[in-house]
mmCIF file of C-alpha atoms and ligand atoms in Angstrom:
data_model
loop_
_atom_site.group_PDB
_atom_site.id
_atom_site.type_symbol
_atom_site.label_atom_id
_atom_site.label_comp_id
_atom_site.label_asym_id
_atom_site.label_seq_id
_atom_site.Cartn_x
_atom_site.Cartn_y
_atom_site.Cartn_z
ATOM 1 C CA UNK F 496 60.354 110.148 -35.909
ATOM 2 C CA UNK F 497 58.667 107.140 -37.409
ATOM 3 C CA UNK F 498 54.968 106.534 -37.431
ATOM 4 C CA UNK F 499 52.538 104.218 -39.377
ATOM 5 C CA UNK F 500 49.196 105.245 -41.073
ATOM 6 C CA UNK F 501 47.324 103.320 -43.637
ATOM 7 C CA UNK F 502 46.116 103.755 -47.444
ATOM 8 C CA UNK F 503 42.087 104.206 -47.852
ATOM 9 C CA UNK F 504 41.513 101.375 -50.439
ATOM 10 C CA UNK F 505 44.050 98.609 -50.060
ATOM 11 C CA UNK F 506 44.639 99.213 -46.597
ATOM 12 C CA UNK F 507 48.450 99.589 -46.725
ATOM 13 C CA UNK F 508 50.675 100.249 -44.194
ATOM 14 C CA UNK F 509 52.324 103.477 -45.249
ATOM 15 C CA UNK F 510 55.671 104.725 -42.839
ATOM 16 C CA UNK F 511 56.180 108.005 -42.340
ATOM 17 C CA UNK F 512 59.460 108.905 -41.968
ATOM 18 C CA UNK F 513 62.083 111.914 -42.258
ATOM 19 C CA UNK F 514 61.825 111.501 -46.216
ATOM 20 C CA UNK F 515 58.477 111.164 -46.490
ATOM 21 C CA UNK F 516 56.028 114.026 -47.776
ATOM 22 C CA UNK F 517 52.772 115.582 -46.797
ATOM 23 C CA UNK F 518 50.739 117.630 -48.617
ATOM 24 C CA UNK F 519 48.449 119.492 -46.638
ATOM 25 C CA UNK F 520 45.279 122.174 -47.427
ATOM 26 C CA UNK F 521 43.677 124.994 -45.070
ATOM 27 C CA UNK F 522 41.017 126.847 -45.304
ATOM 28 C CA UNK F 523 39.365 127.727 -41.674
ATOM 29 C CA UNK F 524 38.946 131.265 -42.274
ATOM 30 C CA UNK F 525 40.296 133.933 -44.991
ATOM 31 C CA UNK F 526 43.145 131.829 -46.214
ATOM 32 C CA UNK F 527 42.846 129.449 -49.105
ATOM 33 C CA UNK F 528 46.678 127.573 -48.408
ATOM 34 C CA UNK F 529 47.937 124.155 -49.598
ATOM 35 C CA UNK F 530 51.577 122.909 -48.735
ATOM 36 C CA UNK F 531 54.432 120.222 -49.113
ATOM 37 C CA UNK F 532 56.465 119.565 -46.562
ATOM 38 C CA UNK F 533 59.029 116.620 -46.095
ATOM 39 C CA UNK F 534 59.245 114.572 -42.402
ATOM 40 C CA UNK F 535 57.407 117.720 -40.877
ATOM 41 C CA UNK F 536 60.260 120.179 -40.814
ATOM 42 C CA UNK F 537 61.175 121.225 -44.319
ATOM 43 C CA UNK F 538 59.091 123.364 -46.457
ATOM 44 C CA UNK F 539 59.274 121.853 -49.977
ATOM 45 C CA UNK F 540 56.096 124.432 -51.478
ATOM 46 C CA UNK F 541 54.039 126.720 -49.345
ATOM 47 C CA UNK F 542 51.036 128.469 -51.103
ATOM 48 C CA UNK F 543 48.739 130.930 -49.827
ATOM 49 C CA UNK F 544 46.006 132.859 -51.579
ATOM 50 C CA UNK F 545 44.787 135.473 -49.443
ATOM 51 C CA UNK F 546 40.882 137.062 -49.493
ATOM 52 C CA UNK F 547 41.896 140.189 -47.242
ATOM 53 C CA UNK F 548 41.124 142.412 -50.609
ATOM 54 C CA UNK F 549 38.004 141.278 -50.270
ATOM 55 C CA UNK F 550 36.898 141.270 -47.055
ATOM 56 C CA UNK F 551 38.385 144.560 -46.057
ATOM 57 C CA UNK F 552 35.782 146.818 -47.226
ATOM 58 C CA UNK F 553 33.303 144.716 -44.869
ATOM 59 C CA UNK F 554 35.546 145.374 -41.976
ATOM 60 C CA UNK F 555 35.776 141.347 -40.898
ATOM 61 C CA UNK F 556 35.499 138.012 -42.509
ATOM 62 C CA UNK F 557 31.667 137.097 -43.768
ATOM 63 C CA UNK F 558 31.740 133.350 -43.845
ATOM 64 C CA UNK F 559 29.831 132.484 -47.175
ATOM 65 C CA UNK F 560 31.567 134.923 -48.714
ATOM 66 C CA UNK F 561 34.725 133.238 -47.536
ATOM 67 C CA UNK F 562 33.760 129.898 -48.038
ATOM 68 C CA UNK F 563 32.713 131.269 -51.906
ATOM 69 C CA UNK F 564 36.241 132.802 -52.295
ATOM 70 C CA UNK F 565 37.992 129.346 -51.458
ATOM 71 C CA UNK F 566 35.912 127.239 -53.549
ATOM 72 C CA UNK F 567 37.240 129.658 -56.299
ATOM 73 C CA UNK F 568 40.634 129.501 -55.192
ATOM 74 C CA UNK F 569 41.176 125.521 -54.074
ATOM 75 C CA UNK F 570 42.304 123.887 -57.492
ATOM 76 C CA UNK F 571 44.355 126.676 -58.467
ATOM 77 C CA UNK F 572 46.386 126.520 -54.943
ATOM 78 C CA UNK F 573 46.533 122.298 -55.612
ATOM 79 C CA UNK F 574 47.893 123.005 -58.622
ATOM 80 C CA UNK F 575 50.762 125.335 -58.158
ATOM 81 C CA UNK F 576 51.639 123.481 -54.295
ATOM 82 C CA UNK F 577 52.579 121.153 -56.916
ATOM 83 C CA UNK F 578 54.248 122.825 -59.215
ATOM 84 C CA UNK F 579 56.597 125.261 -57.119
ATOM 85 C CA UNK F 580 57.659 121.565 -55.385
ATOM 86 C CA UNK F 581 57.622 119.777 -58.829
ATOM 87 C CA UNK F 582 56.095 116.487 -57.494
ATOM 88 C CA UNK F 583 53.537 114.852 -58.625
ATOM 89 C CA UNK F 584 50.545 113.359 -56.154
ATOM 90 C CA UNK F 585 52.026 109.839 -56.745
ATOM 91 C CA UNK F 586 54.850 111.249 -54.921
ATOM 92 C CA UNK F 587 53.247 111.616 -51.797
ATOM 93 C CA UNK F 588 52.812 109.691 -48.832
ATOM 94 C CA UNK F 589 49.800 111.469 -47.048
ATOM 95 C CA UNK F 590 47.213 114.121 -47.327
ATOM 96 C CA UNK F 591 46.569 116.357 -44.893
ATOM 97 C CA UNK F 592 43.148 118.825 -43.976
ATOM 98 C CA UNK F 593 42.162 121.326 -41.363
ATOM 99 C CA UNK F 594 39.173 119.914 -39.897
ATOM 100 C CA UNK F 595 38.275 122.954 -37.291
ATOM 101 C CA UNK F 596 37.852 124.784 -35.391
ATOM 102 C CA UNK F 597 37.046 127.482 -37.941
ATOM 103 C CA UNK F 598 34.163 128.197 -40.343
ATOM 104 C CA UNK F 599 32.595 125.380 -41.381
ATOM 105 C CA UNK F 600 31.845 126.320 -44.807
ATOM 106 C CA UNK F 601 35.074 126.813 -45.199
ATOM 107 C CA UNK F 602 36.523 123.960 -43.428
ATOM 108 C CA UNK F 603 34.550 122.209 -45.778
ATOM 109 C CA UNK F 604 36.044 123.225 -49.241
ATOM 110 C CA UNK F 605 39.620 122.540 -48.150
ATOM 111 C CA UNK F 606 39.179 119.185 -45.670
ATOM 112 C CA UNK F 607 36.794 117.690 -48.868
ATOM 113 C CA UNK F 608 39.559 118.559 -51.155
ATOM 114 C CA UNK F 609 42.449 116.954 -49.313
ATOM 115 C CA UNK F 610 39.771 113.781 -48.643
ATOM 116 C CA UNK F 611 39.394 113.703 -52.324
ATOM 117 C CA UNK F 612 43.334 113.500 -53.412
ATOM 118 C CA UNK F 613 43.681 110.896 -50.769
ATOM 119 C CA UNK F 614 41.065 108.793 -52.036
ATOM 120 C CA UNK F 615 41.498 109.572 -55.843
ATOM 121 C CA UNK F 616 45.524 108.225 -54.815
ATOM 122 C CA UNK F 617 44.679 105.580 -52.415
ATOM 123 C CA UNK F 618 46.963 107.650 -49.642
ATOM 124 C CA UNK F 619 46.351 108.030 -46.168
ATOM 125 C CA UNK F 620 44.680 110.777 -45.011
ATOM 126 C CA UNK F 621 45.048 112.818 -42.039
ATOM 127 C CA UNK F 622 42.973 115.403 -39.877
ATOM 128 C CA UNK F 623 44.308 117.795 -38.121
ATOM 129 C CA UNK F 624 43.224 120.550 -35.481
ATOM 130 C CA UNK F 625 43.797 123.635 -36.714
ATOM 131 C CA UNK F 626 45.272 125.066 -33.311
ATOM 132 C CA UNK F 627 47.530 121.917 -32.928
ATOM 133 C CA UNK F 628 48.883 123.367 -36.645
ATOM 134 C CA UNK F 629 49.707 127.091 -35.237
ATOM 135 C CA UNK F 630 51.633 125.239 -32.715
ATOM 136 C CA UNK F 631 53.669 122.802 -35.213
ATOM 137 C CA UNK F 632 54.930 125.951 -37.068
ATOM 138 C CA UNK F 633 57.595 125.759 -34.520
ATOM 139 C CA UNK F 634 58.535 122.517 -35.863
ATOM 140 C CA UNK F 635 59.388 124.017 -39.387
ATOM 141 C CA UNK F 636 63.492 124.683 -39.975
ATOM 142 C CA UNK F 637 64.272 123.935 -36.334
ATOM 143 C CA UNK F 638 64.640 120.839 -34.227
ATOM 144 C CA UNK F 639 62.509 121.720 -31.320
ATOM 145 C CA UNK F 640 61.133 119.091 -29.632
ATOM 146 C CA UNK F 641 58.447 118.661 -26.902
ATOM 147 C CA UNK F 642 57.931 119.181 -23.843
ATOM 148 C CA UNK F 643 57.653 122.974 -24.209
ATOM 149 C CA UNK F 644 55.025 125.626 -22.989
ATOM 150 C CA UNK F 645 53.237 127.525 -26.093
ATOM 151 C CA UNK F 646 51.559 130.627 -26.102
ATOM 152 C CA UNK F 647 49.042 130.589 -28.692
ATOM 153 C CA UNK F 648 47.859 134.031 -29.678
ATOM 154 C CA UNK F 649 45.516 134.072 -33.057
ATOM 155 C CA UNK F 650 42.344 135.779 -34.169
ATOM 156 C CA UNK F 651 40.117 133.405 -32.466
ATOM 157 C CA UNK F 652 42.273 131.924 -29.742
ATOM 158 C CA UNK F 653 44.309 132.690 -26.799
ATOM 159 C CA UNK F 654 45.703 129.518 -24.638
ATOM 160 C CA UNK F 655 48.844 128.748 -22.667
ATOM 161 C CA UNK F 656 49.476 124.953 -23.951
ATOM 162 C CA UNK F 657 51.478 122.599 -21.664
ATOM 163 C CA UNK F 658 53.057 120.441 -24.603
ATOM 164 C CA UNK F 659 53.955 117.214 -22.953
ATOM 165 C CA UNK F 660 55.612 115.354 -26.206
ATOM 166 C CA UNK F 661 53.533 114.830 -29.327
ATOM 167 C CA UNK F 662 50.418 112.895 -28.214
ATOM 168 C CA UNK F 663 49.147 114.899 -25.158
ATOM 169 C CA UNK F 664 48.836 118.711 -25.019
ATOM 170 C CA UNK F 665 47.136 120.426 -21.787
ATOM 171 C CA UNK F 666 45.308 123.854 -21.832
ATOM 172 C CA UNK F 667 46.660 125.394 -18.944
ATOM 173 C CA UNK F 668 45.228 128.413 -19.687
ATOM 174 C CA UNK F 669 43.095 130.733 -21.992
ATOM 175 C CA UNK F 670 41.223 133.544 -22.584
ATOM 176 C CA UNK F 671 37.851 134.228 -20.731
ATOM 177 C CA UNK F 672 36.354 136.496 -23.111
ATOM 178 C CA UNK F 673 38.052 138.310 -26.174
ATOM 179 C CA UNK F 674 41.075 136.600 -28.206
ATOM 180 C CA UNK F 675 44.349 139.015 -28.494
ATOM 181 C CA UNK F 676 43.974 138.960 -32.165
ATOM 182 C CA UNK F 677 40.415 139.798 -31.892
ATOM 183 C CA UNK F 678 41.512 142.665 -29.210
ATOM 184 C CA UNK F 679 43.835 143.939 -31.726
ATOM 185 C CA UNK F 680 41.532 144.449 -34.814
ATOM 186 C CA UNK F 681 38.684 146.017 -32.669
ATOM 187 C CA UNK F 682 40.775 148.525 -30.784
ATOM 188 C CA UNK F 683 42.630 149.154 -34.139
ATOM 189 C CA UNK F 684 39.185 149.139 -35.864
ATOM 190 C CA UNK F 685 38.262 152.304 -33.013
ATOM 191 C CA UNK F 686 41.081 154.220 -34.344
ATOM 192 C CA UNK F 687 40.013 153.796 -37.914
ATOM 193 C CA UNK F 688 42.350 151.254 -39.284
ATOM 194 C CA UNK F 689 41.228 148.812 -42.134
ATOM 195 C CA UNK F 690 40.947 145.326 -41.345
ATOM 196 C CA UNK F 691 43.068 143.341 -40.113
ATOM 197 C CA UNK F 692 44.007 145.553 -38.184
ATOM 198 C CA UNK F 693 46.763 144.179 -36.044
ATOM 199 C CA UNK F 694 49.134 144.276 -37.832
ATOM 200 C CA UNK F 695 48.689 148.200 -38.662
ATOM 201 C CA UNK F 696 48.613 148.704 -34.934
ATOM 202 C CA UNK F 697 51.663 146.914 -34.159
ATOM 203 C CA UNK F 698 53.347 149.548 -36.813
ATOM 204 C CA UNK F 699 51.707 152.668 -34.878
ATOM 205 C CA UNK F 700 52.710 151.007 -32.273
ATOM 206 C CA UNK F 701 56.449 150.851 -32.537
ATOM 207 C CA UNK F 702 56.174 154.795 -33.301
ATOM 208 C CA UNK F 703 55.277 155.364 -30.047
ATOM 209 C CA UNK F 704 55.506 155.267 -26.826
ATOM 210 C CA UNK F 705 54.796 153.162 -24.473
ATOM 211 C CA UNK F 706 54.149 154.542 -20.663
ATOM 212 C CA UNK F 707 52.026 157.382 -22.367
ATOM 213 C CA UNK F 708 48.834 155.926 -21.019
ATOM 214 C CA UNK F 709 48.632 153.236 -17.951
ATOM 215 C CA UNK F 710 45.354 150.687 -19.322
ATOM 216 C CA UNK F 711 44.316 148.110 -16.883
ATOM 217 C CA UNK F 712 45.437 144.294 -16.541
ATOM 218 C CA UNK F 713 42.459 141.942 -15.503
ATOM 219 C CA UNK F 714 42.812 139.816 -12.760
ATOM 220 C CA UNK F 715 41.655 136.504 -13.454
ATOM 221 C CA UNK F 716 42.807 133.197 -12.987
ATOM 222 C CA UNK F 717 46.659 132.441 -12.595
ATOM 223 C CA UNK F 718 47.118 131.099 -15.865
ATOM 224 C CA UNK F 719 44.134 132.805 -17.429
ATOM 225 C CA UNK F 720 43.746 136.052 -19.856
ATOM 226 C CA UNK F 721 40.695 138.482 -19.926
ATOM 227 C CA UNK F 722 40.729 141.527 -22.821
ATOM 228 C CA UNK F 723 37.743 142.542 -22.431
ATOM 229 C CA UNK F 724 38.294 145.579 -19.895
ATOM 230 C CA UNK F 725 41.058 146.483 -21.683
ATOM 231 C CA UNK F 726 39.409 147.396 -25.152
ATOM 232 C CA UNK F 727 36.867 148.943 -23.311
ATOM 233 C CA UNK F 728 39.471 151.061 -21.331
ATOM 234 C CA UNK F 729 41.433 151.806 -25.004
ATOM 235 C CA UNK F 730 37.442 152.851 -26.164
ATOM 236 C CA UNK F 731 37.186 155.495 -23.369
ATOM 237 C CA UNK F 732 40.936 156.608 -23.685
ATOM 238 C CA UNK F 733 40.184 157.000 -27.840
ATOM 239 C CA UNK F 734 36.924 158.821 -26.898
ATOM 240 C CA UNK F 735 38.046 161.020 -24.526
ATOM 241 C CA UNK F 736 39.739 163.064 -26.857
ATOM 242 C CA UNK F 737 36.422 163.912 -28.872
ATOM 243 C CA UNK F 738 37.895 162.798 -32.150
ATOM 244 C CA UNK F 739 40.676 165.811 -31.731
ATOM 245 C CA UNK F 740 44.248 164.965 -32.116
ATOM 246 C CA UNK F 741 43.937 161.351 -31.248
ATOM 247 C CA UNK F 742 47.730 160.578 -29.827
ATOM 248 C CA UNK F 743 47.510 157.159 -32.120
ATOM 249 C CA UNK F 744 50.864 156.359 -31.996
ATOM 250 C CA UNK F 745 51.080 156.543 -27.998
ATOM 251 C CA UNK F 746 47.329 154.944 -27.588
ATOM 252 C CA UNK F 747 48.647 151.805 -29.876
ATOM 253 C CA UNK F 748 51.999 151.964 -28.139
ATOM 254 C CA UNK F 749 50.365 151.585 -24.917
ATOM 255 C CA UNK F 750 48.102 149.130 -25.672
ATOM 256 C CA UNK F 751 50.527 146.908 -26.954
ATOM 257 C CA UNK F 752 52.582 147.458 -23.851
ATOM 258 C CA UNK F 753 49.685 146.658 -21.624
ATOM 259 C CA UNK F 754 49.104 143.161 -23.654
ATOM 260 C CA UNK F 755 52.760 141.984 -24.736
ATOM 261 C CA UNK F 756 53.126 142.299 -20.320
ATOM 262 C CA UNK F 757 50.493 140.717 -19.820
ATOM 263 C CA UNK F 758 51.550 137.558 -21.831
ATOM 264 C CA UNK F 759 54.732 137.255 -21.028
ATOM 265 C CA UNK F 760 54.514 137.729 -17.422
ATOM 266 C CA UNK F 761 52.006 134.653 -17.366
ATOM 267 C CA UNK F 762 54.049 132.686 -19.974
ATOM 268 C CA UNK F 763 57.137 133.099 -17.416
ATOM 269 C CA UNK F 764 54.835 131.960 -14.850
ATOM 270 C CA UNK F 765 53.535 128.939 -16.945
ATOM 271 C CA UNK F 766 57.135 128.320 -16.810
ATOM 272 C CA UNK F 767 57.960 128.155 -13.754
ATOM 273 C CA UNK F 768 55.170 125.963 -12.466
ATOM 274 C CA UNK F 769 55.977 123.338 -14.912
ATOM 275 C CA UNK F 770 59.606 123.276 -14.607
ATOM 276 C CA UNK F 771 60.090 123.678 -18.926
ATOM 277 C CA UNK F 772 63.498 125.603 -20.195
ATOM 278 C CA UNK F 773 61.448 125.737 -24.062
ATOM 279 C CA UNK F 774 58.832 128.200 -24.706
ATOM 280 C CA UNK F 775 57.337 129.009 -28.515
ATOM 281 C CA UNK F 776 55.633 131.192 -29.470
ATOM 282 C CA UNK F 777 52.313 130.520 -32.068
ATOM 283 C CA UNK F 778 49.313 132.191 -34.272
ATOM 284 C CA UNK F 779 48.679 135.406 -36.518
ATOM 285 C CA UNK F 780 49.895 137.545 -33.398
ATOM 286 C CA UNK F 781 52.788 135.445 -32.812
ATOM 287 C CA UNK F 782 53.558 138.012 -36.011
ATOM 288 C CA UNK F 783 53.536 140.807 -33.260
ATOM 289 C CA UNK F 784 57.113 142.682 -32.989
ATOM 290 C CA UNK F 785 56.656 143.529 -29.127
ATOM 291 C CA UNK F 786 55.270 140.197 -28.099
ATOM 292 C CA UNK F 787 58.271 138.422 -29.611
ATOM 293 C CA UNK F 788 60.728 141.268 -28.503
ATOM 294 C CA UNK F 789 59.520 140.261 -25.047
ATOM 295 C CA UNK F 790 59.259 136.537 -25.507
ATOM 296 C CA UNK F 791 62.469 135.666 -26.555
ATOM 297 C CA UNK F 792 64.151 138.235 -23.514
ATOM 298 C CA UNK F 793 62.928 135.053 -22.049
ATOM 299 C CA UNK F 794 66.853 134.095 -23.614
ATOM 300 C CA UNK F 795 68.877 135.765 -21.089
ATOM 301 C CA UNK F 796 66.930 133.449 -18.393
ATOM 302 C CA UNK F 797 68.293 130.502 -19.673
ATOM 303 C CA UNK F 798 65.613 129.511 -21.536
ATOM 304 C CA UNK F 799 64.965 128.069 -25.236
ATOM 305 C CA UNK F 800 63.229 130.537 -27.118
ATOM 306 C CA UNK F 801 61.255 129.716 -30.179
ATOM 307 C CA UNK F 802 59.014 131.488 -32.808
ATOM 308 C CA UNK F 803 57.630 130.418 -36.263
ATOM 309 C CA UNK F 804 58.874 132.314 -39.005
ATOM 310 C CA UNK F 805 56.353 135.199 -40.227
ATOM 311 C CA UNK F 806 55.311 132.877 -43.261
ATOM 312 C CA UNK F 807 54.753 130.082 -40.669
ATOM 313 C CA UNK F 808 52.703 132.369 -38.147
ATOM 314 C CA UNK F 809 49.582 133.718 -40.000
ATOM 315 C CA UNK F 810 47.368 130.906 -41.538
ATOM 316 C CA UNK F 811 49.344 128.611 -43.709
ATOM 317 C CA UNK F 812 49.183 124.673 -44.818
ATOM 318 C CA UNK F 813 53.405 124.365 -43.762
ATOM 319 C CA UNK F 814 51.778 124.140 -40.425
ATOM 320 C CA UNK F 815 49.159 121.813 -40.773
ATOM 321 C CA UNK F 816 51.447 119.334 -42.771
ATOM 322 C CA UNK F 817 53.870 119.547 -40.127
ATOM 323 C CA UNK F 818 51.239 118.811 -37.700
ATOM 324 C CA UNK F 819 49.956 115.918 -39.156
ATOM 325 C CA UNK F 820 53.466 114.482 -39.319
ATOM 326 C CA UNK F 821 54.318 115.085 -35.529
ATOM 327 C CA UNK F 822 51.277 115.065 -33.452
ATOM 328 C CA UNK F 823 49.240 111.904 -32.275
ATOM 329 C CA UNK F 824 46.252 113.955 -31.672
ATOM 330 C CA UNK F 825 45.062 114.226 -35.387
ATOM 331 C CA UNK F 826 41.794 112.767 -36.894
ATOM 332 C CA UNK F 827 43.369 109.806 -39.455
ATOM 333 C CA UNK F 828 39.151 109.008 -40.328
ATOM 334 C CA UNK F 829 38.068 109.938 -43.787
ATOM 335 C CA UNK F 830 35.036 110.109 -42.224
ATOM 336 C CA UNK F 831 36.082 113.273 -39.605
ATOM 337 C CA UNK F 832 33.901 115.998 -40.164
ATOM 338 C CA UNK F 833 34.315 119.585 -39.738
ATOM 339 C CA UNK F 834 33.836 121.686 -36.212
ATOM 340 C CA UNK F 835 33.446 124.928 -35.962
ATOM 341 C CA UNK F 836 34.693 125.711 -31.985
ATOM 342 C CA UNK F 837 36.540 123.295 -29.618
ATOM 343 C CA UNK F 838 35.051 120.604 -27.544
HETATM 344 O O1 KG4 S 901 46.227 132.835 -36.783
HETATM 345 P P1 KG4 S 901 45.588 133.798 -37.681
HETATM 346 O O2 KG4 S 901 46.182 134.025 -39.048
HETATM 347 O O3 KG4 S 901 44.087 133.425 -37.917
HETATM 348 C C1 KG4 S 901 43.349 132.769 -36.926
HETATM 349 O O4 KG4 S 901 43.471 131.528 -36.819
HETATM 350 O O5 KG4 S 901 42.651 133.503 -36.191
HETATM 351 O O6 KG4 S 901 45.537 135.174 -36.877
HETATM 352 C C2 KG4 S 901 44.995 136.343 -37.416
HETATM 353 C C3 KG4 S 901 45.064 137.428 -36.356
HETATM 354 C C4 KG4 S 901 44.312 138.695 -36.732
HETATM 355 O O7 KG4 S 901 43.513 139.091 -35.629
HETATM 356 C C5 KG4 S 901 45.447 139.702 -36.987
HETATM 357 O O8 KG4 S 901 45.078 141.031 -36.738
HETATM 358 C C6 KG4 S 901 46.482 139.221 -36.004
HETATM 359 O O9 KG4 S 901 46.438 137.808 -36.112
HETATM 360 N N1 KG4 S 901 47.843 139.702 -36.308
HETATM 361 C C7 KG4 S 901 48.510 140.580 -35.529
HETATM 362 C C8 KG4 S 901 49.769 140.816 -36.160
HETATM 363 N N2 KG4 S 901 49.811 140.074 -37.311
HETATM 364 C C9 KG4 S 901 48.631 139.396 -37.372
HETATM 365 N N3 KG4 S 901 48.188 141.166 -34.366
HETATM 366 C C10 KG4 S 901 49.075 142.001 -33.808
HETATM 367 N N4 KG4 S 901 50.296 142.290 -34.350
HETATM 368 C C11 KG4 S 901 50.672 141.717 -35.519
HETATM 369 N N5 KG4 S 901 51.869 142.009 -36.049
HETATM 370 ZN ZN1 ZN S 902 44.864 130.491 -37.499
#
C-alpha cells in the first residue's frame, strides 16, 4: 500500500509506505489517546489516558468537563507516545487527528494539537473520521483487507458498513433511535451500575442466563436496528419486581441475548445480500464477550471472522493512525474543522 500526501510548508511529496510512521491523537469523547503506528498495521506506542474516574460520579460524560480534562492531559500523552516508541517527531512521516464526529470541544484539543506538530515539522497532516478509525482497528496485527461488511457498535453509533476497498464505504444500515453502547449503559444504569456501564453488564451477564426473560426485537428496516423498545421493555421487567430481589444476573443475561441476536442475525443477512466471506467486528462494544462469541460462530460458515483486539476496540489513537494510512476518505486540509454528528 503506497500513497502520496504532501508537507504543509514546502509542499513536498511525502510516500507513505509499509515503513513509514504515523502518529496520530484522539480525543472525541472521554479518552485523551495519542499513537505510533508503522504502514497502518503495527503498533509501535499506544497511549491512552482515561477520564472515567472522573466522570463516573456524574453518571455520563459532561463535555466541558471533558474537553478541560484533555487539555490537561494532551502534552503529557505527546510526550510519552514518544517515548514508549523512542522516536523523535523528525522521525515521522505524518500526523494524524480525529476530526468528529464527537464533542467538539474536545475534538478541538486533540485535532489542534496534531495540526500543530504537523506544522511546527513541516509534515503532512491528515484528518480522519472517527468512525472510519473504529473500523481500521481491524487493520492492526492482521492483514485483512477490504471488501468486508463491519458492524460498528460504539457509544454513539450503530451501522452495518458495506466496505468496498479503502476509498468508498456504504451505510447499509444503522440504528433508528438508541446506539447499543448507549442501550447498554442506560439499562445497566436502571440496575444501579456505575458508568460505563457496559462493560459491568456484560460481566452480570455471563453469570446468567439467558432464556430467563423473552424482551422484544423491533422490526424495522432489513438492515436497520431500533433499541429503543427494548430498554423500555428491560425498564418494566427491572420494575416489576418493586426493587425486591432483582434477578440481575438473568435480566443482563437476557438482555444481552436479545441484542448479541439481534446483530448477528442482521450482520449474516448483510452478508448474504452482498455476497462478502469477511466480516469485522468494530467500537467500545465490539469489547462485548457475547457479541463476539456470536460473531465469529460466523467461522464455521465459511466465513473470515475478524475483531480488533480489546486495546484496539474502546477509543484509542492505534486506530485513527491506521486509518489515516489506509482509507481515502480522510480530511488531508489543515484547514478541516471539527463536527460534532455525521453529515
Ligand atoms: O467506541 P467507544 O469507546 O466510544 C464511542 O465512540 O462511543 O464505546 C464506548 C461504549 C460505551 O457505551 C461502553 O459501555 C461500551 O462501549 N462497552 C461495552 C463493553 N465495553 C465497552 N458494552 C457492552 N459490553 C462491553 N464489554
Ligand atoms: Zn469511539
Amino acid at each position: 500500500m503506497n500513497k502520496t500526501k504532501k508537507t504543509l510548508f514546502t509542499d513536498t511529496p511525502v510516500e507513505l509506505n509499509d515503513n513509514s510512521y504515523i502518529f496520530a491523537i484522539e480525543s472525541s469523547c472521554d479518552e485523551t489517546a495519542g499513537a505510533i503506528v508503522q504502514g497502518g498495521r503495527k503498533v509501535i506506542s499506544n497511549v491512552v489516558a482515561s477520564q472515567i474516574k472522573t466522570h463516573e460520579k456524574f453518571g455520563g460524560v459532561i463535555p466541558e468537563i471533558a474537553a478541560r480534562e484533555h487539555l490537561e492531559a494532551i502534552n503529557v500523552v505527546i510526550d510519552k507516545t514518544f517515548k514508549e516508541a523512542n522516536l523523535k517527531p523528525e522521525d515521522i512521516d505524518a500526523f494524524a487527528g480525529t476530526v468528529g464526529p464527537g464533542l467538539v470541544g474536545c475534538l478541538l484539543v486533540g485535532l489542534n494539537a496534531a495540526k500543530t506538530l504537523a506544522l511546527v515539522h513541516d509534515k503532512p497532516f491528515i484528518g480522519v473520521n472517527h468512525l472510519d478509525a473504529h473500523v481500521s482497528a481491524n487493520f492492526i496485527d492482521t492483514d485483512i483487507k477490504p471488501p468486508f461488511i463491519a458492524l460498528l457498535v460504539s457509544g454513539g453509533h450503530t451501522q452495518i458498513l458495506d466496505v468496498k476497498s479503502y476509498s468508498e464505504t456504504q451505510i447499509i444500515g444503522e440504528t433508528l433511535d438508541d446506539a447499543v453502547g448507549e442501550t447498554y449503559d442506560k439499562v445497566a444504569r436502571l440496575i444501579g451500575l456505575p458508568y460505563p456501564g457496559g462493560p459491568k453488564l456484560d460481566k452480570m451477564a455471563q453469570k446468567g442466563n439467558p432464556h430467563a426473560f423473552k424482551l422484544p426485537e423491533a422490526k424495522v428496516g432489513e438492515f436497520d436496528f431500533s433499541f429503543s423498545g427494548l430498554k423500555t421493555a428491560a425498564s418494566r421487567l427491572v420494575k416489576s419486581f418493586n426493587g425486591k430481589d432483582i434477578p440481575v444476573e438473568d435480566v443482563c443475561a437476557s438482555f444481552q441475548e436479545c441484542i448479541s441476536e439481534t446483530l448477528i442475525k442482521k450482520v449474516k443477512h448483510a452478508l448474504e445480500v452482498k455476497g462478502y466471506k469477511q466480516v469485522v467486528i468494530a467500537g467500545g462494544v465490539a469489547a462485548n464477550s457475547e457479541i463476539r462469541r456470536k460473531i465469529f460462530e460466523l467461522e464455521k460458515e465459511g466465513y473470515r471472522v475478524n475483531a480488533p483486539q480489546m486495546k484496539y476496540c474502546t477509543d484509542n489513537a492505534a486506530m485513527v493512525a491506521s486509518s489515516a494510512f489506509f482509507f481515502d476518505n480522510t480530511f488531508d486540509d489543515i484547514d478541516v474543522e471539527v463536527f460534532s454528528r455525521v453529515k
